[in-house]
Short mmCIF file of C-alpha atoms in Angstrom, two decimals:
data_model
loop_
_atom_site.label_atom_id
_atom_site.label_comp_id
_atom_site.label_asym_id
_atom_site.label_seq_id
_atom_site.Cartn_x
_atom_site.Cartn_y
_atom_site.Cartn_z
CA MET A 1 23.60 -45.10 -5.98
CA ALA A 2 24.37 -42.86 -8.99
CA LYS A 3 20.81 -41.58 -9.47
CA PRO A 4 20.19 -40.38 -5.87
CA LEU A 5 23.69 -38.82 -5.77
CA SER A 6 23.10 -36.87 -8.98
CA LYS A 7 19.57 -35.74 -7.74
CA GLY A 8 21.17 -34.66 -4.45
CA GLY A 9 23.91 -32.81 -6.34
CA ILE A 10 21.29 -30.85 -8.33
CA LEU A 11 19.45 -30.02 -5.15
CA VAL A 12 22.68 -28.84 -3.40
CA LYS A 13 23.52 -26.71 -6.47
CA LYS A 14 20.12 -25.06 -6.37
CA VAL A 15 20.45 -24.40 -2.68
CA LEU A 16 23.87 -22.89 -3.13
CA ILE A 17 22.75 -20.77 -6.03
CA ALA A 18 19.72 -19.57 -4.08
CA GLY A 19 21.92 -18.80 -1.14
CA ALA A 20 24.43 -16.88 -3.30
CA VAL A 21 21.71 -14.83 -4.85
CA GLY A 22 20.12 -14.08 -1.52
CA THR A 23 23.43 -13.14 -0.05
CA ALA A 24 24.24 -10.85 -2.99
CA VAL A 25 20.83 -9.12 -2.71
CA LEU A 26 21.24 -8.75 1.01
CA PHE A 27 24.73 -7.26 0.74
CA GLY A 28 23.63 -4.97 -2.12
CA THR A 29 20.73 -3.69 -0.03
CA LEU A 30 22.92 -3.17 3.02
CA SER A 31 25.68 -1.37 1.12
CA SER A 32 23.19 0.89 -0.68
CA GLY A 33 21.36 1.57 2.58
CA ILE A 34 17.97 1.68 0.70
CA PRO A 35 15.66 -1.16 1.78
CA GLY A 36 13.25 -0.63 -1.10
CA LEU A 37 15.89 -0.83 -3.79
CA PRO A 38 14.24 -1.76 -7.19
CA ALA A 39 17.37 -3.79 -8.22
CA ALA A 40 16.68 -6.20 -5.31
CA ASP A 41 13.36 -6.97 -6.99
CA ALA A 42 15.05 -9.15 -9.64
#
């Protein structure tokens, strides 16, 4: 039980991090009003 749970936790962490980054980039782009913002390239 411990191994699948830890693997699932890592996957959830990756998904949450990816979602947080995507949301931050999206909000940054919207607030700046410039779709082709170079900073969003990172």
